[in-house]
Short mmCIF file of C-alpha atoms in Angstrom, two decimals:
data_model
loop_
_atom_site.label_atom_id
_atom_site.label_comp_id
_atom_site.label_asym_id
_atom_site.label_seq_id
_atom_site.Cartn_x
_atom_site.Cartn_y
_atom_site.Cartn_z
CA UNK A 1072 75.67 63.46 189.99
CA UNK A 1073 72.27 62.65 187.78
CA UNK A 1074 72.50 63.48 184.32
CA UNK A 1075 69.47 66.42 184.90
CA UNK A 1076 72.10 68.20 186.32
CA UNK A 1077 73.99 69.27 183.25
CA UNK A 1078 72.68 72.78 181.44
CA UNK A 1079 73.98 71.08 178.06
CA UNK A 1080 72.22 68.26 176.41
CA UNK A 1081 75.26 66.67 175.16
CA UNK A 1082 78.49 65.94 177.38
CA UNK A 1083 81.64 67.83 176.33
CA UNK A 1084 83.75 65.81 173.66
CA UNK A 1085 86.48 68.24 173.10
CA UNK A 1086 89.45 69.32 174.94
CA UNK A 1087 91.58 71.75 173.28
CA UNK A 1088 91.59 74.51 175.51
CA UNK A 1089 91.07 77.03 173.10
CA UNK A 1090 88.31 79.34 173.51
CA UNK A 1091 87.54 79.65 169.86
CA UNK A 1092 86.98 75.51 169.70
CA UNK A 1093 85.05 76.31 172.93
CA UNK A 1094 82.80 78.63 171.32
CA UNK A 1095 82.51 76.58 168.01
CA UNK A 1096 81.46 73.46 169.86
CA UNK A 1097 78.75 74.88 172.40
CA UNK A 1098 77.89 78.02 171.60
CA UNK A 1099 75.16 77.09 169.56
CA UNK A 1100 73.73 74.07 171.51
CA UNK A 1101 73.85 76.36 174.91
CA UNK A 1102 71.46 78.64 172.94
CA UNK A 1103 69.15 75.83 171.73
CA UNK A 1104 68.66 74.71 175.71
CA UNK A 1105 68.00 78.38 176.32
CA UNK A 1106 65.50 78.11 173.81
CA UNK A 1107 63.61 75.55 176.01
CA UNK A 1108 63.92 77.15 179.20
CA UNK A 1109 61.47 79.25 181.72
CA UNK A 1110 63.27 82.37 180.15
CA UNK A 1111 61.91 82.13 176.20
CA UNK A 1112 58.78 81.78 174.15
CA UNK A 1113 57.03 80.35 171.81
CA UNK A 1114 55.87 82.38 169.14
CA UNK A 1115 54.13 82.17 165.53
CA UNK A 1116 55.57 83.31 162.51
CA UNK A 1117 53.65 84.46 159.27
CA UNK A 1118 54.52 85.50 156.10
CA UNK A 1119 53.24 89.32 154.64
CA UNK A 1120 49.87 88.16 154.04
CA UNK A 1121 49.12 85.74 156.70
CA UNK A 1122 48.49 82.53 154.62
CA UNK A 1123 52.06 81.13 155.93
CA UNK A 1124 52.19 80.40 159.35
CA UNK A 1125 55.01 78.56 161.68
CA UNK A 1126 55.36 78.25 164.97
CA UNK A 1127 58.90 78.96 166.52
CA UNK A 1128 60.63 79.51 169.89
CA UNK A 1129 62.75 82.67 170.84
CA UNK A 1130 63.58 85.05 173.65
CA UNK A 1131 61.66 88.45 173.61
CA UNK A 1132 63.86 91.17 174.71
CA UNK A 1133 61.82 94.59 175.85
CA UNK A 1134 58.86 93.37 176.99
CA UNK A 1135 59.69 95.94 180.51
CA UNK A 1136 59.86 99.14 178.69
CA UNK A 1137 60.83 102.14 180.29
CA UNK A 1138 58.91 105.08 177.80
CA UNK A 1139 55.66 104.92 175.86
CA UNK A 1140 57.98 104.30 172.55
CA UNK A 1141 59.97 101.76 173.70
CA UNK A 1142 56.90 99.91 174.71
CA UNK A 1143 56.06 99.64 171.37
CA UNK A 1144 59.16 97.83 169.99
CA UNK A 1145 60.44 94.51 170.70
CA UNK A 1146 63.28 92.73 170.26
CA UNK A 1147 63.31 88.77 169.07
CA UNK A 1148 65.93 86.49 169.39
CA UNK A 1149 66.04 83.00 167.27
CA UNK A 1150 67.87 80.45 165.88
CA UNK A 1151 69.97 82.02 162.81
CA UNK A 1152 67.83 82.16 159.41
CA UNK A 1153 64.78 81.55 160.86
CA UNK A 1154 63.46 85.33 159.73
CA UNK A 1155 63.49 87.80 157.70
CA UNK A 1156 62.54 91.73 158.14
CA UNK A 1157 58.47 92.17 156.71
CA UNK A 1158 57.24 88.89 158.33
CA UNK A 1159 55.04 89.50 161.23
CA UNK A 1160 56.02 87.80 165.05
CA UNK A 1161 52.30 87.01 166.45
CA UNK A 1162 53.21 87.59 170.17
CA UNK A 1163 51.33 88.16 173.44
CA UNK A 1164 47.98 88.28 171.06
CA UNK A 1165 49.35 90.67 168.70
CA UNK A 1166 50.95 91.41 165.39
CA UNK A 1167 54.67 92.35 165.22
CA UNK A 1168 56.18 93.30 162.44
CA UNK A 1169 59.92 93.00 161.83
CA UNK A 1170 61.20 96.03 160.41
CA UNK A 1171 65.27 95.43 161.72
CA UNK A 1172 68.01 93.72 159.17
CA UNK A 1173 68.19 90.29 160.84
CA UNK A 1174 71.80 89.76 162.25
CA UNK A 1175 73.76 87.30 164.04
CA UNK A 1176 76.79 86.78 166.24
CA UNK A 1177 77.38 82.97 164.75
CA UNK A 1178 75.00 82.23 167.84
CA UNK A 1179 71.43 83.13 167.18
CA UNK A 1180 69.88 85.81 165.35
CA UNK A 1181 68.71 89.02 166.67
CA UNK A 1182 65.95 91.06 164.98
CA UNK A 1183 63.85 94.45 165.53
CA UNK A 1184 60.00 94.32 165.54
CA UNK A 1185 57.33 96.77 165.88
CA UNK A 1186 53.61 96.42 167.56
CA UNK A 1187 51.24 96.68 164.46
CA UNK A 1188 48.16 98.66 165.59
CA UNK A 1189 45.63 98.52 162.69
CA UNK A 1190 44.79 96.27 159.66
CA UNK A 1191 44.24 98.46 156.25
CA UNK A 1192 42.27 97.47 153.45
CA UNK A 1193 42.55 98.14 149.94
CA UNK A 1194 41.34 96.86 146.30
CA UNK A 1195 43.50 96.00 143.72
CA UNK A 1196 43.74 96.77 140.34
CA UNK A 1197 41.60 93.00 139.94
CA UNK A 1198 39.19 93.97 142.17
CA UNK A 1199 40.56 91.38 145.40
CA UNK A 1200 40.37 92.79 148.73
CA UNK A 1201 43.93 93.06 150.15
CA UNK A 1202 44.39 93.14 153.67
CA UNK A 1203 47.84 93.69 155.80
CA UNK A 1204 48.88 94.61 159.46
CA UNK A 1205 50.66 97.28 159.81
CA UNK A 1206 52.57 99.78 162.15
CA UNK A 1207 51.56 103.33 162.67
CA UNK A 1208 53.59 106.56 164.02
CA UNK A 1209 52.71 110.13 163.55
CA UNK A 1210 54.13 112.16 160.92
CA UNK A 1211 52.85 115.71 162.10
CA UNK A 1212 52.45 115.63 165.75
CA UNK A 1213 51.99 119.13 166.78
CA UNK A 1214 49.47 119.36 163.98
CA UNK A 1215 46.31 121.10 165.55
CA UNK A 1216 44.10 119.20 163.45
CA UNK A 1217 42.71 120.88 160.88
CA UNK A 1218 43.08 123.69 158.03
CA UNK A 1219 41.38 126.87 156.99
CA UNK A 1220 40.06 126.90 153.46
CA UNK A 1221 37.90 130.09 151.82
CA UNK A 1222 35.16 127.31 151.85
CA UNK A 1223 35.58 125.13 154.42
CA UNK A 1224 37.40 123.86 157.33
CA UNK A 1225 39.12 120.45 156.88
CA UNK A 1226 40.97 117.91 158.80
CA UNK A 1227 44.37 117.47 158.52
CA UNK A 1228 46.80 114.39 159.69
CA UNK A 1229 50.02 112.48 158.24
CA UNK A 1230 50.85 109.33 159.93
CA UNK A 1231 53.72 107.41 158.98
CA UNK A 1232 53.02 103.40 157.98
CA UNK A 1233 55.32 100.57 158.20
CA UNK A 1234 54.08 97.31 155.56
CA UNK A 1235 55.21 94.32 154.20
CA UNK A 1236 57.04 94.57 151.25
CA UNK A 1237 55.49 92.47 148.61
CA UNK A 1238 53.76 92.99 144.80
CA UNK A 1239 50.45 93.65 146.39
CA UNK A 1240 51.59 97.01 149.06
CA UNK A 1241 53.70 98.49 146.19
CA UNK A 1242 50.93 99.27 144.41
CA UNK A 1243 49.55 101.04 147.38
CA UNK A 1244 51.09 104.60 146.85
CA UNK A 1245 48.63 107.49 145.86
CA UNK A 1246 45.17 105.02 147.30
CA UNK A 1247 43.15 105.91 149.46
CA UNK A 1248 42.43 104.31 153.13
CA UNK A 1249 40.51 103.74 156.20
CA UNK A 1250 42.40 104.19 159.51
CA UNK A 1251 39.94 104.33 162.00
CA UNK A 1252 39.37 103.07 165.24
CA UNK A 1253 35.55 102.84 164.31
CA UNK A 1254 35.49 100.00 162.37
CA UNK A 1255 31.62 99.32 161.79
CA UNK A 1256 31.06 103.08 160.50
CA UNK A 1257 34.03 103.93 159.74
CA UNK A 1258 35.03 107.72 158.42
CA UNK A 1259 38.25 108.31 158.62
CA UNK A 1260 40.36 108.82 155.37
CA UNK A 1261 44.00 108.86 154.54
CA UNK A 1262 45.77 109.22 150.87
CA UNK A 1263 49.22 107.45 150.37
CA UNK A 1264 51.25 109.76 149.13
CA UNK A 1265 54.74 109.20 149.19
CA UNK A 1266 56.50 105.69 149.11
CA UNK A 1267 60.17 105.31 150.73
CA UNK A 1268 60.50 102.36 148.96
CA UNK A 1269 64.48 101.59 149.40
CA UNK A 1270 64.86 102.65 153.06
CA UNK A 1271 64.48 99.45 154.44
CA UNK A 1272 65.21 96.96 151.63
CA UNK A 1273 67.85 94.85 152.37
CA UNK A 1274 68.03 92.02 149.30
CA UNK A 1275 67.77 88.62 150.22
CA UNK A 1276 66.79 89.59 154.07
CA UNK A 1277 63.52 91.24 153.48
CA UNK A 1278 62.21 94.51 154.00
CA UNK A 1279 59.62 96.82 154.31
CA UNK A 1280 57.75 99.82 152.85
CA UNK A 1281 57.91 103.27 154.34
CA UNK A 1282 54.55 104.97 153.45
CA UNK A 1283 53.24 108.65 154.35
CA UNK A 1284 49.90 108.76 154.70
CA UNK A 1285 47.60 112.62 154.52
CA UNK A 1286 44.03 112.65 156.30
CA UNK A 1287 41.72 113.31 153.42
CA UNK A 1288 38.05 113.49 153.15
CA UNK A 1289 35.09 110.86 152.79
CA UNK A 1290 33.52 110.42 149.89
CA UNK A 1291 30.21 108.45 150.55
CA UNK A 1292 29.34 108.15 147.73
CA UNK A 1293 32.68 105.70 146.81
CA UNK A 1294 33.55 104.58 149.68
CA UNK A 1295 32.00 101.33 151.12
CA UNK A 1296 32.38 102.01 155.01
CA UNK A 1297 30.63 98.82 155.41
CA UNK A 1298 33.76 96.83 153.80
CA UNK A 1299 36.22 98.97 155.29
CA UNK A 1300 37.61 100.11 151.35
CA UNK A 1301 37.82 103.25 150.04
CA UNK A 1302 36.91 103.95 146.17
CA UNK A 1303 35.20 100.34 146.32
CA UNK A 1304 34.36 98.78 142.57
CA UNK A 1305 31.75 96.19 143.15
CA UNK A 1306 32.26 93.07 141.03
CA UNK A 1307 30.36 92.58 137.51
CA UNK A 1308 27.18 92.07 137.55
CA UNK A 1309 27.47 89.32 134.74
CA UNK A 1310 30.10 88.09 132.30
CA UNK A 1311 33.42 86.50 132.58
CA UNK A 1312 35.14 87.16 135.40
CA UNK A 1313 34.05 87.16 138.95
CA UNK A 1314 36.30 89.92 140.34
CA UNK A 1315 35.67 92.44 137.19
CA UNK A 1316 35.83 95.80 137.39
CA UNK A 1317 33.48 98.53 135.84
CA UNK A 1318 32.98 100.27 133.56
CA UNK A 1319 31.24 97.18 132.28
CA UNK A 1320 29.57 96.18 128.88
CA UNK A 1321 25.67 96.15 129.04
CA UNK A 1322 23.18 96.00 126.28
CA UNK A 1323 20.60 98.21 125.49
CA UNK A 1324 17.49 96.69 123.84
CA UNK A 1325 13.84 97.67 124.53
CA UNK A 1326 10.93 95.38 123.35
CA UNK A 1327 10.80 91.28 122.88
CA UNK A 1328 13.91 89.47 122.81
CA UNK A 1329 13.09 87.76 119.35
CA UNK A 1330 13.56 88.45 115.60
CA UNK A 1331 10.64 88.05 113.03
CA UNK A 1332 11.51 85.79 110.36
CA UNK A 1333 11.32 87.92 107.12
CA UNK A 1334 10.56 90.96 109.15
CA UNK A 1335 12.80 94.07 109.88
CA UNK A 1336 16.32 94.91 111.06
CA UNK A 1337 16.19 94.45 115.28
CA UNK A 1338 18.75 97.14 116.83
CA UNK A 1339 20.80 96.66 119.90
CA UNK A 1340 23.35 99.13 121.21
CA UNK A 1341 26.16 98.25 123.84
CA UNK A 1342 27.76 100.79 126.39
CA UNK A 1343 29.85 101.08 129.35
CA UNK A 1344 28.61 101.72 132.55
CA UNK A 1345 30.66 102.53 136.24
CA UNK A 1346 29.55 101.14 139.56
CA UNK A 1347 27.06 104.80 139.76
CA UNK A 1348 25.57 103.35 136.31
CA UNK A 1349 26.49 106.32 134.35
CA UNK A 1350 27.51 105.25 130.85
CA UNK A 1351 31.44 105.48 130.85
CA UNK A 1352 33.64 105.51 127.36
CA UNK A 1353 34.75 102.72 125.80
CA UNK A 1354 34.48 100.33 122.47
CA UNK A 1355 33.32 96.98 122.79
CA UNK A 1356 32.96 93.85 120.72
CA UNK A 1357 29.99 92.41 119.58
CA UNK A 1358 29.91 88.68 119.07
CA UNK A 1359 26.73 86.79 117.51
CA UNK A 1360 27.11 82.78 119.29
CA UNK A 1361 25.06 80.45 116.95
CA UNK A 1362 25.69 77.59 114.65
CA UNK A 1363 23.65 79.44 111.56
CA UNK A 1364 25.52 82.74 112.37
CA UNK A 1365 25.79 82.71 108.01
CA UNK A 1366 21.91 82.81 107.40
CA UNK A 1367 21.40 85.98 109.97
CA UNK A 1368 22.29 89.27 108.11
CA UNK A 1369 24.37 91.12 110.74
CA UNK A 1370 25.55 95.32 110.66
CA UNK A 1371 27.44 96.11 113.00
CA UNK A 1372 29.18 100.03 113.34
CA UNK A 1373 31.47 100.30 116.48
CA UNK A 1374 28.43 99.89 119.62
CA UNK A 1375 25.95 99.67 117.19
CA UNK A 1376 24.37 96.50 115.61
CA UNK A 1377 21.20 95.50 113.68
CA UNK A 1378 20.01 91.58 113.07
CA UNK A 1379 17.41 90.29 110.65
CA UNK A 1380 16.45 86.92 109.80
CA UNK A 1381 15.75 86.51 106.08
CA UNK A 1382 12.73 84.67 105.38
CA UNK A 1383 14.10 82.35 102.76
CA UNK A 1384 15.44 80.17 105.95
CA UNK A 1385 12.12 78.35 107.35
CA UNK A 1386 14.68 75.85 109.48
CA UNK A 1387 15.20 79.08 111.60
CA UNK A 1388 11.97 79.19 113.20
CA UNK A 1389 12.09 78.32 117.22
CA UNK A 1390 15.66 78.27 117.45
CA UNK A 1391 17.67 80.93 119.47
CA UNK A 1392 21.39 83.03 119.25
CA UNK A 1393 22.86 84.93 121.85
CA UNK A 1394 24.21 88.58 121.15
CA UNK A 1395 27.40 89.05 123.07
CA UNK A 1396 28.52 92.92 123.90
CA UNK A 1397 31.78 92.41 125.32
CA UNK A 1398 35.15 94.81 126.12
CA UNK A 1399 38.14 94.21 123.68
CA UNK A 1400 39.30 91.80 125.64
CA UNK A 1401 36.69 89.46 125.49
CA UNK A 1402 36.87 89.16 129.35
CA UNK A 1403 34.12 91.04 130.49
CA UNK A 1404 30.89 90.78 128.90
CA UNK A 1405 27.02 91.20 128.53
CA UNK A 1406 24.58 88.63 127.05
CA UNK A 1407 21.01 88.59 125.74
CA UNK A 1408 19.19 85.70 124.29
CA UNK A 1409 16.99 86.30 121.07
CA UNK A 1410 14.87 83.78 119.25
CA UNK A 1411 13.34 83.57 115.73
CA UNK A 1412 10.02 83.65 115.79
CA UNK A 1413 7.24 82.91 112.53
CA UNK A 1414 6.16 85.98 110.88
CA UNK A 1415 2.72 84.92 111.42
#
């Protein structure tokens, strides 16, 4: 009889008759050839955000679903700890996300996964774009739609959204979304507003977040439908950090960049400015960079300074300082450059 014959890889070494020593001794390697057969698949596995990827081979249970629900779930079977629930199954050309508590039999490991329908975007409190797959389900579904103020007619929807659970989706609850099939002009707007954050945490397994989502309004004037973000903060338009957020420092200085020597006091005020440019609150630092820093007489009051060059210091002429308006953590800043000029 040729060897091809055999399911198992290995011959059988042990004879004890038991079915326990039976189990212990094949059970696993009659999986693995499973694994490799006409009846499994290979799949790739990636972490919450998608910049960990691995590919793996399992059987798919539910793919012949007998309901629209059950169409949307899928079962995975794999070698035991291979996953864990918030990792996402990229199968037949689509994001799964497993939502079940991974168990086993001492076999292989069976887990629950859902189809993930729509990629939200959000900014975080550093201004990075954060992007995750996730699954949606309706929260309100004989909801007609919309509601009847005394000044309008809104439109009203809850959907219920399934995420990763990592540092970046906790801080989701109470932002503000796009779900929208129209993804160029997007207009659709929901508020996180409750997070079930312990339903499906389970330890050193995994888990996932549990968020209710309520259809709110655009606001066009905030929202960046071109990015796909709601209550977008554009970065800083100069200073010390590349992913800033407003309100920013900016100086406010009319006239010649450049200090008579001898002549009078030259007055600069800083403020704070949001993404609209309307001046925000805020107290900010002001910071004169220059090796003769001790020759310049410098009055500064909170936003306020003035700068004069006294005229007893010739060696001043032609050379330059920059003034520095910056937040209290020195992190975010605005610069101009001045130079001393001849009084002639």
């Amino acid at each position: 009889m040729a060897v091809e014959w055999y399911l198992m890889n290995s011959p059988p070494n042990r004879y004890s008759g038991f079915e326990d020593d039976d189990f212990a001794y094949f059970g696993t390697e009659g999986f693995n050839e499973l694994l490799y057969s006409c009846i499994s698949d290979e799949v790739t596995l990636y972490n919450y955000d998608l910049s960990v990827s691995e590919t793996a081979r399992c059987i798919v249970r539910g793919n012949i679903a007998d309901t629209t629900l059950k169409s949307l779930n899928r079962v995975f079977i794999f070698n035991i700890g291979t996953v864990k629930a918030g990792m996402y199954v990229f199968f037949d050309n689509s994001y799964w996300l497993i939502i079940g508590y991974p168990g086993n039999n001492k076999i292989y490991e069976k887990v629950t996964a859902v189809l993930c329908q729509y990629q939200i975007k959000w900014q975080n409190s550093k201004g990075n774009i954060i992007k995750r797959w996730v699954n949606l389900t309706t929260a309100s579904k004989y909801d007609i739609g919309e509601t009847n103020t005394q000044k309008a007619i809104l439109t009203t929807n809850n959907l219920t959204i399934l995420i990763p659970n990592d540092t970046e989706s906790m801080e989701l609850e109470r932002k503000r979304v796009f779900i929208d099939k129209n993804t160029k002009n997007p207009s659709k707007v929901f508020k996180i507003t409750r997070n079930d954050d312990v339903l499906y945490e389970y330890n050193s397994h995994g888990g996932v977040l549990s968020f209710i989502a309520d259809k709110t309004e655009l606001n066009p004037k905030t929202d960046n439908t071109g990015l796909g973000i709601c209550g977008y903060i554009p970065p800083a338009p100069s200073g010390g950090r590349a992913s800033g957020l407003y309100p920013v420092p900016k100086i406010i200085y009319n006239g010649k960049p450049a200090i008579k020597l001898g002549g009078n006091f030259k007055r600069a005020r800083g403020v704070f400015v949001d993404f609209n440019g309307d001046c925000a609150e805020g107290s900010g630092l002001w910071i004169v960079d220059c090796e003769f820093k001790d020759k310049l007489i410098i009055v500064s009051n909170g936003n306020q300074i003035k700068i004069k060059a006294p005229d007893i210091y010739e060696d001043l002429i032609g050379r330059s300082f920059k003034l520095i308006f910056s937040d209290k953590t020195k992190s975010v800043f605005d610069k101009m450059t001045f130079t001393i000029e001849s009084c002639t």
